[in-house]
């Protein structure tokens, strides 16, 4: 590993390797993936709430509300409205979300702003699916729409879903059970 790291660009590091068979395909053999989406907690304030970005801290009841909303996504559901160019009856739109939660918010070193890291584990995801799931959660937390809208977006009828920016989305782990 040390020899490999010497020839890689400095911003890429290999921590471990695993010998696999020639037929192994990392994309196809992956049992699940865990992604995180990090955002400042002030993004989750009600739309008419006044706040200071640096001193804002997500109140406990809003934190509980956030996790309750995220849990609505757990299970096997039709996510055709959370991606592009897919029809409601396309079986490939059914995706299994194993967990979706937000651990305690945190304040990184050298900053005063509090952040939340939403973590979602699923069998697989479609293009923009996580960003749209987060976008809809933010819209609910801000008071633009009610939580029942998630259930409506998961039905067969076409429904516009807001999309969060790509910045903040990270593939945390691939699971090979």
PDB file of N, CA and C in Angstrom, residues 33-122:
ATOM      1  N   UNK A  33     -25.236   0.476   0.066  1.00  0.00           N
ATOM      2  CA  UNK A  33     -24.372   1.655   0.056  1.00  0.00           C
ATOM      3  C   UNK A  33     -24.865   2.604   1.137  1.00  0.00           C
ATOM      4  N   UNK A  34     -23.926   3.265   1.808  1.00  0.00           N
ATOM      5  CA  UNK A  34     -24.280   4.290   2.786  1.00  0.00           C
ATOM      6  C   UNK A  34     -23.760   5.622   2.275  1.00  0.00           C
ATOM      7  N   UNK A  35     -24.672   6.577   2.145  1.00  0.00           N
ATOM      8  CA  UNK A  35     -24.328   7.935   1.739  1.00  0.00           C
ATOM      9  C   UNK A  35     -24.605   8.876   2.900  1.00  0.00           C
ATOM     10  N   UNK A  36     -23.904   9.993   2.907  1.00  0.00           N
ATOM     11  CA  UNK A  36     -24.239  11.052   3.861  1.00  0.00           C
ATOM     12  C   UNK A  36     -24.475  12.334   3.075  1.00  0.00           C
ATOM     13  N   UNK A  37     -25.310  13.169   3.633  1.00  0.00           N
ATOM     14  CA  UNK A  37     -25.549  14.496   3.059  1.00  0.00           C
ATOM     15  C   UNK A  37     -25.401  15.479   4.206  1.00  0.00           C
ATOM     16  N   UNK A  38     -24.390  16.331   4.124  1.00  0.00           N
ATOM     17  CA  UNK A  38     -24.086  17.290   5.187  1.00  0.00           C
ATOM     18  C   UNK A  38     -24.584  18.671   4.790  1.00  0.00           C
ATOM     19  N   UNK A  39     -25.274  19.322   5.738  1.00  0.00           N
ATOM     20  CA  UNK A  39     -25.803  20.654   5.495  1.00  0.00           C
ATOM     21  C   UNK A  39     -25.824  21.434   6.805  1.00  0.00           C
ATOM     22  N   UNK A  40     -25.742  22.762   6.728  1.00  0.00           N
ATOM     23  CA  UNK A  40     -25.839  23.560   7.960  1.00  0.00           C
ATOM     24  C   UNK A  40     -27.242  23.441   8.543  1.00  0.00           C
ATOM     25  N   UNK A  41     -27.341  23.377   9.865  1.00  0.00           N
ATOM     26  CA  UNK A  41     -28.649  23.173  10.487  1.00  0.00           C
ATOM     27  C   UNK A  41     -29.586  24.353  10.293  1.00  0.00           C
ATOM     28  N   UNK A  42     -29.052  25.552  10.054  1.00  0.00           N
ATOM     29  CA  UNK A  42     -29.958  26.691   9.854  1.00  0.00           C
ATOM     30  C   UNK A  42     -30.801  26.535   8.594  1.00  0.00           C
ATOM     31  N   UNK A  43     -30.407  25.636   7.688  1.00  0.00           N
ATOM     32  CA  UNK A  43     -31.191  25.350   6.485  1.00  0.00           C
ATOM     33  C   UNK A  43     -32.529  24.715   6.873  1.00  0.00           C
ATOM     34  N   UNK A  44     -32.595  24.146   8.069  1.00  0.00           N
ATOM     35  CA  UNK A  44     -33.795  23.437   8.521  1.00  0.00           C
ATOM     36  C   UNK A  44     -34.741  24.316   9.339  1.00  0.00           C
ATOM     37  N   UNK A  45     -34.487  25.630   9.380  1.00  0.00           N
ATOM     38  CA  UNK A  45     -35.361  26.539  10.127  1.00  0.00           C
ATOM     39  C   UNK A  45     -36.665  26.769   9.361  1.00  0.00           C
ATOM     40  N   UNK A  46     -37.711  27.154  10.084  1.00  0.00           N
ATOM     41  CA  UNK A  46     -38.973  27.517   9.441  1.00  0.00           C
ATOM     42  C   UNK A  46     -38.726  28.741   8.558  1.00  0.00           C
ATOM     43  N   UNK A  47     -39.451  28.857   7.449  1.00  0.00           N
ATOM     44  CA  UNK A  47     -39.177  29.922   6.474  1.00  0.00           C
ATOM     45  C   UNK A  47     -39.355  31.322   7.045  1.00  0.00           C
ATOM     46  N   UNK A  48     -40.178  31.499   8.069  1.00  0.00           N
ATOM     47  CA  UNK A  48     -40.386  32.833   8.639  1.00  0.00           C
ATOM     48  C   UNK A  48     -39.566  33.071   9.915  1.00  0.00           C
ATOM     49  N   UNK A  49     -38.725  32.123  10.278  1.00  0.00           N
ATOM     50  CA  UNK A  49     -37.922  32.214  11.498  1.00  0.00           C
ATOM     51  C   UNK A  49     -36.688  33.095  11.251  1.00  0.00           C
ATOM     52  N   UNK A  50     -36.397  33.985  12.181  1.00  0.00           N
ATOM     53  CA  UNK A  50     -35.177  34.784  12.084  1.00  0.00           C
ATOM     54  C   UNK A  50     -34.106  34.113  12.943  1.00  0.00           C
ATOM     55  N   UNK A  51     -32.875  34.151  12.465  1.00  0.00           N
ATOM     56  CA  UNK A  51     -31.788  33.460  13.158  1.00  0.00           C
ATOM     57  C   UNK A  51     -30.451  34.043  12.732  1.00  0.00           C
ATOM     58  N   UNK A  52     -29.428  33.744  13.502  1.00  0.00           N
ATOM     59  CA  UNK A  52     -28.051  34.079  13.161  1.00  0.00           C
ATOM     60  C   UNK A  52     -27.371  32.772  12.746  1.00  0.00           C
ATOM     61  N   UNK A  53     -26.809  32.722  11.546  1.00  0.00           N
ATOM     62  CA  UNK A  53     -26.229  31.488  11.019  1.00  0.00           C
ATOM     63  C   UNK A  53     -25.164  30.892  11.934  1.00  0.00           C
ATOM     64  N   UNK A  54     -24.348  31.743  12.545  1.00  0.00           N
ATOM     65  CA  UNK A  54     -23.248  31.239  13.366  1.00  0.00           C
ATOM     66  C   UNK A  54     -23.706  30.706  14.720  1.00  0.00           C
ATOM     67  N   UNK A  55     -24.728  31.294  15.303  1.00  0.00           N
ATOM     68  CA  UNK A  55     -25.139  30.882  16.649  1.00  0.00           C
ATOM     69  C   UNK A  55     -26.334  29.926  16.641  1.00  0.00           C
ATOM     70  N   UNK A  56     -26.937  29.684  15.471  1.00  0.00           N
ATOM     71  CA  UNK A  56     -28.117  28.821  15.421  1.00  0.00           C
ATOM     72  C   UNK A  56     -27.741  27.383  15.787  1.00  0.00           C
ATOM     73  N   UNK A  57     -28.560  26.776  16.653  1.00  0.00           N
ATOM     74  CA  UNK A  57     -28.420  25.367  17.017  1.00  0.00           C
ATOM     75  C   UNK A  57     -29.792  24.726  16.875  1.00  0.00           C
ATOM     76  N   UNK A  58     -29.822  23.566  16.258  1.00  0.00           N
ATOM     77  CA  UNK A  58     -31.076  22.867  16.004  1.00  0.00           C
ATOM     78  C   UNK A  58     -31.688  22.431  17.332  1.00  0.00           C
ATOM     79  N   UNK A  59     -32.896  22.932  17.665  1.00  0.00           N
ATOM     80  CA  UNK A  59     -33.539  22.545  18.928  1.00  0.00           C
ATOM     81  C   UNK A  59     -33.882  21.046  18.938  1.00  0.00           C
ATOM     82  N   UNK A  60     -33.945  20.471  20.125  1.00  0.00           N
ATOM     83  CA  UNK A  60     -34.203  19.032  20.284  1.00  0.00           C
ATOM     84  C   UNK A  60     -35.493  18.589  19.599  1.00  0.00           C
ATOM     85  N   UNK A  61     -36.556  19.399  19.713  1.00  0.00           N
ATOM     86  CA  UNK A  61     -37.825  18.988  19.103  1.00  0.00           C
ATOM     87  C   UNK A  61     -37.752  19.015  17.574  1.00  0.00           C
ATOM     88  N   UNK A  62     -36.980  19.936  17.005  1.00  0.00           N
ATOM     89  CA  UNK A  62     -36.801  19.975  15.545  1.00  0.00           C
ATOM     90  C   UNK A  62     -35.927  18.791  15.101  1.00  0.00           C
ATOM     91  N   UNK A  63     -34.945  18.436  15.918  1.00  0.00           N
ATOM     92  CA  UNK A  63     -34.083  17.288  15.639  1.00  0.00           C
ATOM     93  C   UNK A  63     -34.923  16.005  15.598  1.00  0.00           C
ATOM     94  N   UNK A  64     -35.815  15.842  16.558  1.00  0.00           N
ATOM     95  CA  UNK A  64     -36.712  14.676  16.586  1.00  0.00           C
ATOM     96  C   UNK A  64     -37.637  14.678  15.377  1.00  0.00           C
ATOM     97  N   UNK A  65     -38.157  15.847  15.035  1.00  0.00           N
ATOM     98  CA  UNK A  65     -39.035  15.974  13.864  1.00  0.00           C
ATOM     99  C   UNK A  65     -38.292  15.567  12.594  1.00  0.00           C
ATOM    100  N   UNK A  66     -37.041  16.008  12.464  1.00  0.00           N
ATOM    101  CA  UNK A  66     -36.215  15.668  11.302  1.00  0.00           C
ATOM    102  C   UNK A  66     -36.075  14.159  11.181  1.00  0.00           C
ATOM    103  N   UNK A  67     -35.717  13.483  12.267  1.00  0.00           N
ATOM    104  CA  UNK A  67     -35.540  12.028  12.211  1.00  0.00           C
ATOM    105  C   UNK A  67     -36.846  11.297  11.942  1.00  0.00           C
ATOM    106  N   UNK A  68     -37.942  11.831  12.421  1.00  0.00           N
ATOM    107  CA  UNK A  68     -39.255  11.233  12.150  1.00  0.00           C
ATOM    108  C   UNK A  68     -39.577  11.319  10.655  1.00  0.00           C
ATOM    109  N   UNK A  69     -39.280  12.466  10.057  1.00  0.00           N
ATOM    110  CA  UNK A  69     -39.526  12.650   8.621  1.00  0.00           C
ATOM    111  C   UNK A  69     -38.622  11.730   7.802  1.00  0.00           C
ATOM    112  N   UNK A  70     -37.342  11.649   8.171  1.00  0.00           N
ATOM    113  CA  UNK A  70     -36.407  10.779   7.444  1.00  0.00           C
ATOM    114  C   UNK A  70     -36.858   9.323   7.481  1.00  0.00           C
ATOM    115  N   UNK A  71     -37.443   8.895   8.596  1.00  0.00           N
ATOM    116  CA  UNK A  71     -37.857   7.493   8.738  1.00  0.00           C
ATOM    117  C   UNK A  71     -38.989   7.115   7.780  1.00  0.00           C
ATOM    118  N   UNK A  72     -39.700   8.090   7.242  1.00  0.00           N
ATOM    119  CA  UNK A  72     -40.790   7.808   6.286  1.00  0.00           C
ATOM    120  C   UNK A  72     -40.246   7.104   5.042  1.00  0.00           C
ATOM    121  N   UNK A  73     -38.997   7.390   4.690  1.00  0.00           N
ATOM    122  CA  UNK A  73     -38.392   6.803   3.495  1.00  0.00           C
ATOM    123  C   UNK A  73     -38.003   5.332   3.662  1.00  0.00           C
ATOM    124  N   UNK A  74     -37.901   4.843   4.893  1.00  0.00           N
ATOM    125  CA  UNK A  74     -37.404   3.487   5.143  1.00  0.00           C
ATOM    126  C   UNK A  74     -38.384   2.447   4.615  1.00  0.00           C
ATOM    127  N   UNK A  75     -37.830   1.440   3.938  1.00  0.00           N
ATOM    128  CA  UNK A  75     -38.627   0.361   3.360  1.00  0.00           C
ATOM    129  C   UNK A  75     -38.495   0.341   1.849  1.00  0.00           C
ATOM    130  N   UNK A  76     -39.270  -0.507   1.206  1.00  0.00           N
ATOM    131  CA  UNK A  76     -39.267  -0.614  -0.252  1.00  0.00           C
ATOM    132  C   UNK A  76     -40.372   0.273  -0.797  1.00  0.00           C
ATOM    133  N   UNK A  77     -39.979   1.214  -1.646  1.00  0.00           N
ATOM    134  CA  UNK A  77     -40.944   2.181  -2.168  1.00  0.00           C
ATOM    135  C   UNK A  77     -40.615   2.505  -3.631  1.00  0.00           C
ATOM    136  N   UNK A  78     -41.573   3.139  -4.307  1.00  0.00           N
ATOM    137  CA  UNK A  78     -41.409   3.528  -5.705  1.00  0.00           C
ATOM    138  C   UNK A  78     -40.878   4.962  -5.758  1.00  0.00           C
ATOM    139  N   UNK A  79     -39.646   5.142  -6.222  1.00  0.00           N
ATOM    140  CA  UNK A  79     -38.985   6.449  -6.231  1.00  0.00           C
ATOM    141  C   UNK A  79     -38.934   7.090  -7.618  1.00  0.00           C
ATOM    142  N   UNK A  80     -39.916   6.801  -8.470  1.00  0.00           N
ATOM    143  CA  UNK A  80     -39.886   7.341  -9.842  1.00  0.00           C
ATOM    144  C   UNK A  80     -39.882   8.871  -9.849  1.00  0.00           C
ATOM    145  N   UNK A  81     -40.482   9.518  -8.854  1.00  0.00           N
ATOM    146  CA  UNK A  81     -40.491  10.981  -8.802  1.00  0.00           C
ATOM    147  C   UNK A  81     -39.182  11.561  -8.261  1.00  0.00           C
ATOM    148  N   UNK A  82     -38.275  10.708  -7.819  1.00  0.00           N
ATOM    149  CA  UNK A  82     -37.024  11.156  -7.218  1.00  0.00           C
ATOM    150  C   UNK A  82     -35.842  10.966  -8.173  1.00  0.00           C
ATOM    151  N   UNK A  83     -36.120  10.704  -9.433  1.00  0.00           N
ATOM    152  CA  UNK A  83     -35.067  10.539 -10.439  1.00  0.00           C
ATOM    153  C   UNK A  83     -35.557  11.146 -11.751  1.00  0.00           C
ATOM    154  N   UNK A  84     -34.827  10.903 -12.818  1.00  0.00           N
ATOM    155  CA  UNK A  84     -35.211  11.450 -14.119  1.00  0.00           C
ATOM    156  C   UNK A  84     -35.501  10.320 -15.105  1.00  0.00           C
ATOM    157  N   UNK A  85     -36.374  10.641 -16.059  1.00  0.00           N
ATOM    158  CA  UNK A  85     -36.689   9.747 -17.181  1.00  0.00           C
ATOM    159  C   UNK A  85     -37.117   8.338 -16.762  1.00  0.00           C
ATOM    160  N   UNK A  86     -37.924   8.239 -15.730  1.00  0.00           N
ATOM    161  CA  UNK A  86     -38.454   6.942 -15.303  1.00  0.00           C
ATOM    162  C   UNK A  86     -39.965   7.040 -15.196  1.00  0.00           C
ATOM    163  N   UNK A  87     -40.628   6.006 -15.632  1.00  0.00           N
ATOM    164  CA  UNK A  87     -42.080   5.948 -15.572  1.00  0.00           C
ATOM    165  C   UNK A  87     -42.521   5.312 -14.250  1.00  0.00           C
ATOM    166  N   UNK A  88     -43.699   5.680 -13.763  1.00  0.00           N
ATOM    167  CA  UNK A  88     -44.180   5.172 -12.478  1.00  0.00           C
ATOM    168  C   UNK A  88     -44.277   3.649 -12.393  1.00  0.00           C
ATOM    169  N   UNK A  89     -44.563   2.993 -13.518  1.00  0.00           N
ATOM    170  CA  UNK A  89     -44.720   1.539 -13.497  1.00  0.00           C
ATOM    171  C   UNK A  89     -43.415   0.793 -13.784  1.00  0.00           C
ATOM    172  N   UNK A  90     -42.298   1.506 -13.895  1.00  0.00           N
ATOM    173  CA  UNK A  90     -40.996   0.883 -14.134  1.00  0.00           C
ATOM    174  C   UNK A  90     -40.548   0.178 -12.847  1.00  0.00           C
ATOM    175  N   UNK A  91     -40.376  -1.151 -12.892  1.00  0.00           N
ATOM    176  CA  UNK A  91     -40.000  -1.884 -11.677  1.00  0.00           C
ATOM    177  C   UNK A  91     -38.631  -1.463 -11.118  1.00  0.00           C
ATOM    178  N   UNK A  92     -37.773  -0.884 -11.947  1.00  0.00           N
ATOM    179  CA  UNK A  92     -36.448  -0.465 -11.478  1.00  0.00           C
ATOM    180  C   UNK A  92     -36.521   0.734 -10.528  1.00  0.00           C
ATOM    181  N   UNK A  93     -37.686   1.357 -10.424  1.00  0.00           N
ATOM    182  CA  UNK A  93     -37.865   2.503  -9.521  1.00  0.00           C
ATOM    183  C   UNK A  93     -38.132   2.075  -8.081  1.00  0.00           C
ATOM    184  N   UNK A  94     -38.399   0.802  -7.878  1.00  0.00           N
ATOM    185  CA  UNK A  94     -38.616   0.308  -6.512  1.00  0.00           C
ATOM    186  C   UNK A  94     -37.250   0.112  -5.863  1.00  0.00           C
ATOM    187  N   UNK A  95     -37.020   0.846  -4.797  1.00  0.00           N
ATOM    188  CA  UNK A  95     -35.745   0.800  -4.092  1.00  0.00           C
ATOM    189  C   UNK A  95     -35.973   0.541  -2.613  1.00  0.00           C
ATOM    190  N   UNK A  96     -35.014  -0.167  -2.006  1.00  0.00           N
ATOM    191  CA  UNK A  96     -35.101  -0.542  -0.596  1.00  0.00           C
ATOM    192  C   UNK A  96     -34.158   0.328   0.226  1.00  0.00           C
ATOM    193  N   UNK A  97     -34.734   1.160   1.097  1.00  0.00           N
ATOM    194  CA  UNK A  97     -33.958   2.000   2.005  1.00  0.00           C
ATOM    195  C   UNK A  97     -33.938   1.289   3.357  1.00  0.00           C
ATOM    196  N   UNK A  98     -32.759   0.952   3.838  1.00  0.00           N
ATOM    197  CA  UNK A  98     -32.599   0.214   5.094  1.00  0.00           C
ATOM    198  C   UNK A  98     -32.662   1.143   6.309  1.00  0.00           C
ATOM    199  N   UNK A  99     -32.093   2.322   6.170  1.00  0.00           N
ATOM    200  CA  UNK A  99     -32.131   3.302   7.265  1.00  0.00           C
ATOM    201  C   UNK A  99     -31.892   4.693   6.707  1.00  0.00           C
ATOM    202  N   UNK A 100     -32.454   5.678   7.389  1.00  0.00           N
ATOM    203  CA  UNK A 100     -32.241   7.079   7.037  1.00  0.00           C
ATOM    204  C   UNK A 100     -32.391   7.852   8.340  1.00  0.00           C
ATOM    205  N   UNK A 101     -31.302   8.431   8.807  1.00  0.00           N
ATOM    206  CA  UNK A 101     -31.319   9.111  10.099  1.00  0.00           C
ATOM    207  C   UNK A 101     -30.298  10.226  10.143  1.00  0.00           C
ATOM    208  N   UNK A 102     -30.452  11.065  11.150  1.00  0.00           N
ATOM    209  CA  UNK A 102     -29.511  12.140  11.385  1.00  0.00           C
ATOM    210  C   UNK A 102     -28.946  11.969  12.787  1.00  0.00           C
ATOM    211  N   UNK A 103     -27.653  11.639  12.899  1.00  0.00           N
ATOM    212  CA  UNK A 103     -27.030  11.621  14.224  1.00  0.00           C
ATOM    213  C   UNK A 103     -26.981  13.044  14.790  1.00  0.00           C
ATOM    214  N   UNK A 104     -26.533  13.197  16.014  1.00  0.00           N
ATOM    215  CA  UNK A 104     -26.459  14.514  16.645  1.00  0.00           C
ATOM    216  C   UNK A 104     -25.713  15.514  15.754  1.00  0.00           C
ATOM    217  N   UNK A 105     -26.228  16.738  15.590  1.00  0.00           N
ATOM    218  CA  UNK A 105     -25.508  17.765  14.835  1.00  0.00           C
ATOM    219  C   UNK A 105     -24.157  18.078  15.491  1.00  0.00           C
ATOM    220  N   UNK A 106     -23.267  18.678  14.730  1.00  0.00           N
ATOM    221  CA  UNK A 106     -21.914  18.946  15.217  1.00  0.00           C
ATOM    222  C   UNK A 106     -21.427  20.299  14.719  1.00  0.00           C
ATOM    223  N   UNK A 107     -20.426  20.841  15.401  1.00  0.00           N
ATOM    224  CA  UNK A 107     -19.781  22.089  14.996  1.00  0.00           C
ATOM    225  C   UNK A 107     -18.325  21.737  14.693  1.00  0.00           C
ATOM    226  N   UNK A 108     -17.910  21.806  13.419  1.00  0.00           N
ATOM    227  CA  UNK A 108     -16.523  21.462  13.071  1.00  0.00           C
ATOM    228  C   UNK A 108     -15.528  22.446  13.697  1.00  0.00           C
ATOM    229  N   UNK A 109     -14.300  21.983  13.852  1.00  0.00           N
ATOM    230  CA  UNK A 109     -13.237  22.859  14.360  1.00  0.00           C
ATOM    231  C   UNK A 109     -13.079  24.073  13.456  1.00  0.00           C
ATOM    232  N   UNK A 110     -12.702  25.183  14.034  1.00  0.00           N
ATOM    233  CA  UNK A 110     -12.429  26.433  13.320  1.00  0.00           C
ATOM    234  C   UNK A 110     -13.654  27.033  12.635  1.00  0.00           C
ATOM    235  N   UNK A 111     -14.836  26.682  13.114  1.00  0.00           N
ATOM    236  CA  UNK A 111     -16.054  27.291  12.594  1.00  0.00           C
ATOM    237  C   UNK A 111     -17.059  27.409  13.735  1.00  0.00           C
ATOM    238  N   UNK A 112     -18.046  28.249  13.547  1.00  0.00           N
ATOM    239  CA  UNK A 112     -19.082  28.415  14.563  1.00  0.00           C
ATOM    240  C   UNK A 112     -20.416  27.842  14.100  1.00  0.00           C
ATOM    241  N   UNK A 113     -20.497  27.477  12.848  1.00  0.00           N
ATOM    242  CA  UNK A 113     -21.748  27.004  12.254  1.00  0.00           C
ATOM    243  C   UNK A 113     -21.969  25.530  12.593  1.00  0.00           C
ATOM    244  N   UNK A 114     -23.206  25.203  12.991  1.00  0.00           N
ATOM    245  CA  UNK A 114     -23.571  23.816  13.298  1.00  0.00           C
ATOM    246  C   UNK A 114     -24.012  23.116  12.007  1.00  0.00           C
ATOM    247  N   UNK A 115     -23.626  21.845  11.882  1.00  0.00           N
ATOM    248  CA  UNK A 115     -23.984  21.046  10.711  1.00  0.00           C
ATOM    249  C   UNK A 115     -24.712  19.778  11.133  1.00  0.00           C
ATOM    250  N   UNK A 116     -25.551  19.278  10.226  1.00  0.00           N
ATOM    251  CA  UNK A 116     -26.221  17.989  10.395  1.00  0.00           C
ATOM    252  C   UNK A 116     -25.743  17.089   9.267  1.00  0.00           C
ATOM    253  N   UNK A 117     -25.503  15.823   9.595  1.00  0.00           N
ATOM    254  CA  UNK A 117     -25.102  14.848   8.578  1.00  0.00           C
ATOM    255  C   UNK A 117     -26.201  13.789   8.497  1.00  0.00           C
ATOM    256  N   UNK A 118     -26.978  13.845   7.418  1.00  0.00           N
ATOM    257  CA  UNK A 118     -28.042  12.868   7.193  1.00  0.00           C
ATOM    258  C   UNK A 118     -27.400  11.628   6.592  1.00  0.00           C
ATOM    259  N   UNK A 119     -27.671  10.458   7.175  1.00  0.00           N
ATOM    260  CA  UNK A 119     -27.066   9.214   6.693  1.00  0.00           C
ATOM    261  C   UNK A 119     -28.154   8.283   6.196  1.00  0.00           C
ATOM    262  N   UNK A 120     -27.995   7.825   4.965  1.00  0.00           N
ATOM    263  CA  UNK A 120     -28.966   6.925   4.356  1.00  0.00           C
ATOM    264  C   UNK A 120     -28.248   5.675   3.857  1.00  0.00           C
ATOM    265  N   UNK A 121     -28.809   4.525   4.218  1.00  0.00           N
ATOM    266  CA  UNK A 121     -28.280   3.237   3.760  1.00  0.00           C
ATOM    267  C   UNK A 121     -29.361   2.557   2.949  1.00  0.00           C
ATOM    268  N   UNK A 122     -28.997   2.147   1.742  1.00  0.00           N
ATOM    269  CA  UNK A 122     -29.959   1.481   0.874  1.00  0.00           C
ATOM    270  C   UNK A 122     -29.281   0.464  -0.014  1.00  0.00           C
TER     271      UNK A 122
END
